[in-house]
């Protein structure tokens, strides 16, 4: 089996409402669908969400990178030879979401060729995951309303609270959420580098007082000594996300003491490097969680496969609800959260069929 063609299809899909966080805001899904077709007619898909504030990528840069830089090294290659493909892709630096989507599409192909779902090929730790919902920035009332909708409509009982603003405003939201949701619900926070070190240290203690279990990216990791002061002073673990976007970056961050847990995102490290990151962390006794790049439906299906594939990830809540922000998507069968859990697909590969009419409707090219 050889790769015959590689496409990068830019999409534009409106959101039900904007989603804000300390480092940015999204109002529509301008994702890029990567489609890889083999000489025996198999088709694999991956989704690349452009995040300029995290990876420096735009939809246009992802399309150009896949078309001009990656397709020439992929065509003719064997999808099973992921290590060789990875080496070829890594001759180009960065372009994390573009590479992540290509890796996901390759696993989709390999799963189809083997007749096995991706989560089974990864290790089949579970068949479903506990869903965690990401609560975007808003007034305390808006954030509580968002959480209550997810709890009541989908049974979600784990929430990542976006923070990183003026501390009083953030703590008012955290207080209101804990008061409404009760003590049994898991809460953790993500500041997207929005605070300085002194504010983050105070925040970590006040968050801990409200039973918040982890704090993601409290300050810019480039403030090396500030980050170390936070890690030393915080009563709750500091999670690496946008400061730990590669296998090497994770290793450096952990050895430098910049993070105590790691967010793994299929959107940036696909399945291949995500599994390596989880292995590294497992060996070091470091917690890993499946994060979300504000993924669409395909990215969500891939995140569930990753979470169900690896034991270390399956025992943590998995961030899989951002697709609910979208008014629609190109998948024929949307993911469905039942009683706070999302099941892995049992079909070969990702089991994610693209609806040709929706694709034709939302594609920009
Ligand atoms: C997250 O976990 O930070 C928001 C910004 C980003 O890069 O990813 C999202 C979610
Ligand atoms: Mg984050």
PDB file of N, CA and C and ligand atoms in Angstrom, residues 160 162 190 192 216-217 241-242 263 265 292 319, ligand 2:
ATOM      1  N   UNK A 160     -12.816  22.018  33.022  1.00  0.00           N
ATOM      2  CA  UNK A 160     -11.595  22.844  33.012  1.00  0.00           C
ATOM      3  C   UNK A 160     -12.045  24.293  32.880  1.00  0.00           C
ATOM      4  N   UNK A 162     -11.448  28.148  32.336  1.00  0.00           N
ATOM      5  CA  UNK A 162     -10.495  29.109  31.785  1.00  0.00           C
ATOM      6  C   UNK A 162     -10.353  30.275  32.772  1.00  0.00           C
ATOM      7  N   UNK A 190      -7.146  26.542  33.731  1.00  0.00           N
ATOM      8  CA  UNK A 190      -6.177  26.799  32.661  1.00  0.00           C
ATOM      9  C   UNK A 190      -6.073  28.298  32.444  1.00  0.00           C
ATOM     10  N   UNK A 192      -3.786  29.782  30.407  1.00  0.00           N
ATOM     11  CA  UNK A 192      -3.194  30.107  29.100  1.00  0.00           C
ATOM     12  C   UNK A 192      -2.153  31.213  29.186  1.00  0.00           C
ATOM     13  N   UNK A 216      -3.159  24.787  34.687  1.00  0.00           N
ATOM     14  CA  UNK A 216      -2.450  24.692  33.415  1.00  0.00           C
ATOM     15  C   UNK A 216      -1.898  26.054  33.003  1.00  0.00           C
ATOM     16  N   UNK A 217      -0.670  26.037  32.545  1.00  0.00           N
ATOM     17  CA  UNK A 217       0.005  27.213  31.981  1.00  0.00           C
ATOM     18  C   UNK A 217      -0.308  28.503  32.741  1.00  0.00           C
ATOM     19  N   UNK A 241       1.058  22.781  28.729  1.00  0.00           N
ATOM     20  CA  UNK A 241       0.252  22.644  27.506  1.00  0.00           C
ATOM     21  C   UNK A 241       1.012  23.316  26.376  1.00  0.00           C
ATOM     22  N   UNK A 242       0.751  24.604  26.115  1.00  0.00           N
ATOM     23  CA  UNK A 242       1.413  25.237  24.974  1.00  0.00           C
ATOM     24  C   UNK A 242       2.920  25.416  25.178  1.00  0.00           C
ATOM     25  N   UNK A 263      -0.441  18.057  29.370  1.00  0.00           N
ATOM     26  CA  UNK A 263      -1.611  17.948  28.501  1.00  0.00           C
ATOM     27  C   UNK A 263      -1.138  17.439  27.146  1.00  0.00           C
ATOM     28  N   UNK A 265      -2.156  16.525  23.261  1.00  0.00           N
ATOM     29  CA  UNK A 265      -3.202  16.869  22.303  1.00  0.00           C
ATOM     30  C   UNK A 265      -2.957  16.179  20.966  1.00  0.00           C
ATOM     31  N   UNK A 292      -7.519  19.416  24.570  1.00  0.00           N
ATOM     32  CA  UNK A 292      -8.321  19.699  23.382  1.00  0.00           C
ATOM     33  C   UNK A 292      -7.842  20.988  22.747  1.00  0.00           C
ATOM     34  N   UNK A 319     -10.729  15.870  27.516  1.00  0.00           N
ATOM     35  CA  UNK A 319     -11.410  17.094  27.060  1.00  0.00           C
ATOM     36  C   UNK A 319     -11.995  16.861  25.665  1.00  0.00           C
TER      37      UNK A 319
HETATM   38 MG1  LIG B   2      -4.432  24.699  27.812  1.00  0.00          MG
END
